[in-house]
Short mmCIF file of C-alpha atoms in Angstrom, two decimals:
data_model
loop_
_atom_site.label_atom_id
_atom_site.label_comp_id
_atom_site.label_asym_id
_atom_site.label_seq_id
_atom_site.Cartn_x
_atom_site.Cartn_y
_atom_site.Cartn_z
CA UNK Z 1 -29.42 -10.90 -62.17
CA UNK Z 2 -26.23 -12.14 -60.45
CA UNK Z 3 -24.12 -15.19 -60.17
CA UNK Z 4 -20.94 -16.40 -58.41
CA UNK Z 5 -18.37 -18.70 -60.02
CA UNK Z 6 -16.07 -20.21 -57.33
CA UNK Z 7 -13.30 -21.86 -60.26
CA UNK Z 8 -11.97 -24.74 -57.72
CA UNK Z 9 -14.22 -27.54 -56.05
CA UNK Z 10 -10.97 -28.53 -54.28
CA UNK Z 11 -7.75 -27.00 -53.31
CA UNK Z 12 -5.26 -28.74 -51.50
CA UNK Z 13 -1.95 -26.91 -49.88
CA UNK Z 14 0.75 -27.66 -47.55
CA UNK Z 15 0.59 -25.93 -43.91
CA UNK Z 16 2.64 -23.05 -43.80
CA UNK Z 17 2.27 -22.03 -47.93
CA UNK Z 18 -0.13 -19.51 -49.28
CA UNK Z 19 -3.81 -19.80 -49.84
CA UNK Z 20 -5.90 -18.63 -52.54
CA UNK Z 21 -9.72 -19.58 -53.47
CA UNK Z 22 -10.91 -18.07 -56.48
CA UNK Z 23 -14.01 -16.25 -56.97
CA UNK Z 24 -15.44 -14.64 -59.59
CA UNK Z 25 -19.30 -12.99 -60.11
CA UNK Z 26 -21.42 -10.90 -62.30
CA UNK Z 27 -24.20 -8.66 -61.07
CA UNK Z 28 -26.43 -5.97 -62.65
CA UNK Z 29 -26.05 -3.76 -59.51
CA UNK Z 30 -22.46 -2.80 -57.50
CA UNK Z 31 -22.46 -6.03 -55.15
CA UNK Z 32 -21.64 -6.78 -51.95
CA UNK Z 33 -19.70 -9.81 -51.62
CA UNK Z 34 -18.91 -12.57 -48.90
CA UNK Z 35 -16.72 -15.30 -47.91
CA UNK Z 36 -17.78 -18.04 -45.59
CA UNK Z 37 -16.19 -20.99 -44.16
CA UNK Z 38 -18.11 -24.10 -43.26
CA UNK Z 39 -16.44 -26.71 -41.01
CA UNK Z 40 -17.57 -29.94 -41.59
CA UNK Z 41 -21.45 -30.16 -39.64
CA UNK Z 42 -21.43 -26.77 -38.82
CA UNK Z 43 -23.19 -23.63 -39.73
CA UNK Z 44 -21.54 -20.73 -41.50
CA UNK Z 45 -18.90 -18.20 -40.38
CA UNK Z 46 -18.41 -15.13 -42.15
CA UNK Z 47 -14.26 -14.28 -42.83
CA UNK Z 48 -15.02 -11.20 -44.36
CA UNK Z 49 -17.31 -8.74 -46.68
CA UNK Z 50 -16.88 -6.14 -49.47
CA UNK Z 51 -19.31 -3.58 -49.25
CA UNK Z 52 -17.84 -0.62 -51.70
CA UNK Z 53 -15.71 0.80 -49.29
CA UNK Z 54 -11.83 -0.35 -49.78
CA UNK Z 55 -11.09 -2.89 -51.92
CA UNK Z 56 -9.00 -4.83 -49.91
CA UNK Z 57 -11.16 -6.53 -47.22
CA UNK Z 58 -9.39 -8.34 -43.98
CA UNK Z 59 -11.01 -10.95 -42.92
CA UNK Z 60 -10.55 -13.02 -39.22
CA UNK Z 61 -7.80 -15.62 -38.97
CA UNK Z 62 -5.34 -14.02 -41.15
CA UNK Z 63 -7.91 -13.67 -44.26
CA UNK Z 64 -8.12 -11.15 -47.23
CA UNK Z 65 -9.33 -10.67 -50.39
CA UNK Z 66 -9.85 -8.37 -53.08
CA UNK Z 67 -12.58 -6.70 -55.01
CA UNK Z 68 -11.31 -6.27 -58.51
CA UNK Z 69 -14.12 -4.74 -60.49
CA UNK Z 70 -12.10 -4.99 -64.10
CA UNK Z 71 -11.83 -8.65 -63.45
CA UNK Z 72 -15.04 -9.06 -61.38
CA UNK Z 73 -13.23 -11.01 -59.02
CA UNK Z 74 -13.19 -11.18 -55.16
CA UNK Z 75 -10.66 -13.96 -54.78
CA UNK Z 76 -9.66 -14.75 -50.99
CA UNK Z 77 -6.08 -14.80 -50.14
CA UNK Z 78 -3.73 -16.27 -46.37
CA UNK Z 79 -0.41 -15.92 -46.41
CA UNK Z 80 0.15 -19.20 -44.29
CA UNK Z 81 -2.33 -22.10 -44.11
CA UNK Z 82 -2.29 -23.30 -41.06
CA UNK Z 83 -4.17 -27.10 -40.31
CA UNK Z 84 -7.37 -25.46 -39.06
CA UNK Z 85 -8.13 -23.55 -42.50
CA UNK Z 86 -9.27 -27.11 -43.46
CA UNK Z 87 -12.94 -26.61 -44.27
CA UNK Z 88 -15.56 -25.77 -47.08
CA UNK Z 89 -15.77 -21.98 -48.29
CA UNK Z 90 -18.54 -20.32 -49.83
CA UNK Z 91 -18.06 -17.09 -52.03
CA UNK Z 92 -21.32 -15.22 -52.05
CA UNK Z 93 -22.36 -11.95 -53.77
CA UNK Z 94 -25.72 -9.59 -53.12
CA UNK Z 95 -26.65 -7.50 -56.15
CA UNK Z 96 -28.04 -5.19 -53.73
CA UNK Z 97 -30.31 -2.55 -55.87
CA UNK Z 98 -32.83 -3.44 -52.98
CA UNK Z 99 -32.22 -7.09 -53.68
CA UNK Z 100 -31.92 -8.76 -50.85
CA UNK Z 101 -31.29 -12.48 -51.85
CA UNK Z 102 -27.83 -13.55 -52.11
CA UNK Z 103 -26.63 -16.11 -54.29
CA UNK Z 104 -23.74 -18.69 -53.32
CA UNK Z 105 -21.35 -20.22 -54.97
CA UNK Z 106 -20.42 -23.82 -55.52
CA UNK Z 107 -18.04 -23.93 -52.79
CA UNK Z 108 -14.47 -25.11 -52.46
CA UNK Z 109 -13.34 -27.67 -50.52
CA UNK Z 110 -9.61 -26.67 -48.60
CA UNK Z 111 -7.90 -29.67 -47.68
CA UNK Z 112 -4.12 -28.30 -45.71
CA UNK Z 113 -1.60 -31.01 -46.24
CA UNK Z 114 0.54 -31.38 -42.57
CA UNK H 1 -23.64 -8.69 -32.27
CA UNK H 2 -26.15 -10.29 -34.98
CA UNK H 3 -26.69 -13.50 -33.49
CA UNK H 4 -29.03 -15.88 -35.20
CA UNK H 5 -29.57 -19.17 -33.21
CA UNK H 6 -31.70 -22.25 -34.45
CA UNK H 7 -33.56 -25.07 -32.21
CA UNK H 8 -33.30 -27.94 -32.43
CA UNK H 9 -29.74 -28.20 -33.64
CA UNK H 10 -30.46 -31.94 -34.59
CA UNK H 11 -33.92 -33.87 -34.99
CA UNK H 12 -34.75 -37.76 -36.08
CA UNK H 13 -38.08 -38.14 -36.97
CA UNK H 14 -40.36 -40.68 -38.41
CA UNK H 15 -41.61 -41.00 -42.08
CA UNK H 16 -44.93 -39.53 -42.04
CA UNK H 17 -44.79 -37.01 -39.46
CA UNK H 18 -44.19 -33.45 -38.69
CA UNK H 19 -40.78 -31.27 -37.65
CA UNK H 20 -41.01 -27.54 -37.07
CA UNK H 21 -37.54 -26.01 -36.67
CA UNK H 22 -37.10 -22.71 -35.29
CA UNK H 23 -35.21 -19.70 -36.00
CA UNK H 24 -34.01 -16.59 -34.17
CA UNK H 25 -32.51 -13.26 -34.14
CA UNK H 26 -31.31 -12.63 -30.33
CA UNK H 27 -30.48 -9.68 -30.26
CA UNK H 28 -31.64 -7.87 -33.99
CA UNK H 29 -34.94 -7.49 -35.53
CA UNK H 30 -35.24 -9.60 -38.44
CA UNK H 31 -37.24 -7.70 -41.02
CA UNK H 32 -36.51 -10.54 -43.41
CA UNK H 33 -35.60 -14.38 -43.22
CA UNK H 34 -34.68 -16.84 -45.17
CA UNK H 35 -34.61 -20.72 -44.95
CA UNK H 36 -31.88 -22.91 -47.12
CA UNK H 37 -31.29 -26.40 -47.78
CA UNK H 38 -28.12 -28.14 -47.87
CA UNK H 39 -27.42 -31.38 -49.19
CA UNK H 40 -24.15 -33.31 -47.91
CA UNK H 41 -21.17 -32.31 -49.85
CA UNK H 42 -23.41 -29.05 -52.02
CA UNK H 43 -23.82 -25.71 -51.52
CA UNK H 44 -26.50 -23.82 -50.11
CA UNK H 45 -29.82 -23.93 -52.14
CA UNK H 46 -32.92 -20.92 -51.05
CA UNK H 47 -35.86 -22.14 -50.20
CA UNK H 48 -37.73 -19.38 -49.55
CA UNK H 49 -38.27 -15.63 -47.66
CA UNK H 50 -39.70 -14.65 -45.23
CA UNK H 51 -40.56 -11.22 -44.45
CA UNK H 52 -42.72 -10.59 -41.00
CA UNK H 53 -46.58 -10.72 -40.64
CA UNK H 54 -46.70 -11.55 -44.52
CA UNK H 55 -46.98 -14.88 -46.43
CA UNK H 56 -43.48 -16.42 -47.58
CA UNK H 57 -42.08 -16.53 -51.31
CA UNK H 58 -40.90 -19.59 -52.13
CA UNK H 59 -38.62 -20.74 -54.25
CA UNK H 60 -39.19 -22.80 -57.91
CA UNK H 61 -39.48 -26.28 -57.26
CA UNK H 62 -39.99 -25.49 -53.33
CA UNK H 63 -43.37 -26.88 -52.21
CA UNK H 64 -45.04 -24.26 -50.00
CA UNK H 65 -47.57 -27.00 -48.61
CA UNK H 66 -44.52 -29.20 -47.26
CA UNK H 67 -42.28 -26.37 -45.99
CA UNK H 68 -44.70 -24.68 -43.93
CA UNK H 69 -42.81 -21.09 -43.29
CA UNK H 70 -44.37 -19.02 -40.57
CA UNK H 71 -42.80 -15.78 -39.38
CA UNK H 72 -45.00 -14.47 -36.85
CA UNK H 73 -42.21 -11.71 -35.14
CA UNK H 74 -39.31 -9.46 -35.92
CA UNK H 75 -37.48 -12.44 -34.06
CA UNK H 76 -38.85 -15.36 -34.82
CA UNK H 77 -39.42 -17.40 -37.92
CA UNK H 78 -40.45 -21.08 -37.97
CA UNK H 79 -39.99 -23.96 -41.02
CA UNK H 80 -42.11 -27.18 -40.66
CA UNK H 81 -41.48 -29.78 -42.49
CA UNK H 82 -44.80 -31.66 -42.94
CA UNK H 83 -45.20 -35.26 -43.62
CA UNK H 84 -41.27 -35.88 -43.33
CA UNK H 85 -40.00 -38.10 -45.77
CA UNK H 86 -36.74 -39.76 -45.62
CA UNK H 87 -35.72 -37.63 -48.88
CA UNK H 88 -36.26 -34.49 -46.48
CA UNK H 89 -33.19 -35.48 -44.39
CA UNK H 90 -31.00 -32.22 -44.74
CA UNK H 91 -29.20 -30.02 -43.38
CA UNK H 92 -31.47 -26.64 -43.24
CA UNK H 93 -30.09 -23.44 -42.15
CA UNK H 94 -31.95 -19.99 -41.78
CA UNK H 95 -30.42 -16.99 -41.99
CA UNK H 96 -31.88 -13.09 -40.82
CA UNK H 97 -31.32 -9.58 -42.25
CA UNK H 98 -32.07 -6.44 -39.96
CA UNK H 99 -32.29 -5.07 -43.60
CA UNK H 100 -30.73 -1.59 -43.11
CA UNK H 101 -30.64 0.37 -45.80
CA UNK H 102 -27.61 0.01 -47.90
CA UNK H 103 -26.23 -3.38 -45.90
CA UNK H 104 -28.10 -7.26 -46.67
CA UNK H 105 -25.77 -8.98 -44.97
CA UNK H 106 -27.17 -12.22 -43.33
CA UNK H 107 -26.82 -13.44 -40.51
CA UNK H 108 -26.69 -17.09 -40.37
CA UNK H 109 -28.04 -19.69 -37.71
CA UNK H 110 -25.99 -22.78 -37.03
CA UNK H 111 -28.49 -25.54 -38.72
CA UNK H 112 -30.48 -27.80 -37.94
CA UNK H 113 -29.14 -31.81 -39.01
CA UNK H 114 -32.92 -33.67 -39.75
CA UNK H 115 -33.00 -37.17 -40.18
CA UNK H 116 -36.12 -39.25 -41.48
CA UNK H 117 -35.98 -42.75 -40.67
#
């Protein structure tokens, strides 16, 4: 079994100050895990993916985040928001075990303050 | 690389009749796709799966005889939506995995926007 728990439906920060969305799963299996952004009436992007190699992950457009199996969180991290950032993200883990469905979190909605 | 495209990107239909939506890998072979839903403001829900040249498993709650899955190539899987109703209006989105040993990351299409009027 596996689950994602994204902790924030909405964040909201200022351009120019940090960024973190916070992500937490369980799995029966070491997971992969993913972060997608969805701008509003558009598909999905991936930003980045753990896949058991190193535990810090950078993403595209200045994204990171880190696979912390003690806490069994892969929370996504930018140093600087910038106005574009503004979208829905999606936090999504694979159990893998040769268990190919993923399962997605609830999403959290980044609203960048000018 | 791993491009996943989806036709028609937006479709208005009438209650009562028929949409098929399509879904493609351009330049990977899909061994297995899958078809979400999204409802405005909600994450993704899973539909079903599709693996080629076999029948799809669908999800609980998912009617099979409405969602009409077919996925007849390594490139190519299709969703109809029969006997649209405006309660179908969605956003759906398919996604492909090459499904390489090891890696299940999936590709996603850009969606398809259906309206029933």
């Amino acid at each position: 079994a596996q689950s994602v728990t994204q902790l924030d439906s909405h964040v909201s920060v200022s351009e120019g100050t940090p960024v973190l969305l916070r992500c937490n799963y369980s799995s029966s299996y070491s997971p992969s895990l993913f972060w997608y952004v969805q701008h509003p009436n558009k598909g999905l992007q991936l930003l980045l993916k753990y896949t058991s190699a190193a535990t810090l992950v950078k993403g595209i457009n200045g994204f990171e985040a880190e696979f912390k199996k003690s806490e069994t969180s892969f929370h996504l991290t930018k140093p600087s928001a910038h106005m574009s950032d503004a979208a829905e993200y999606f936090c999504v883990v694979n159990g893998s075990g040769g268990y190919q469905k993923v399962t997605f979190g609830t999403g959290t909605k980044l609203q960048v303050i000018p | 690389g791993a491009v996943v495209s989806q036709h028609p990107s937006r479709v208005i239909c009438k209650s009562g009749t028929s949409v098929k939506i399509e879904c493609r890998s351009l330049d990977f072979q899909a061994t297995t796709m899958f078809w979400y839903r999204q409802f405005p403001k909600q994450s993704l829900m899973l539909m079903a799966t599709s693996n080629e040249g076999s029948k799809a498993t669908y999800e609980q709650g998912v009617e099979k005889d409405k969602f009409l899955i077919n996925h007849a190539s390594l490139t190519l899987s299709t969703l109809t939506v029969t006997s649209a109703h405006p309660e179908d209006s969605s956003f759906y989105i398919c996604s492909a995995t090459p499904g390489i040993a090891g890696s299940y990351e999936q590709y996603f299409g850009p969606g398809t926007r259906l309206t029933v009027t």
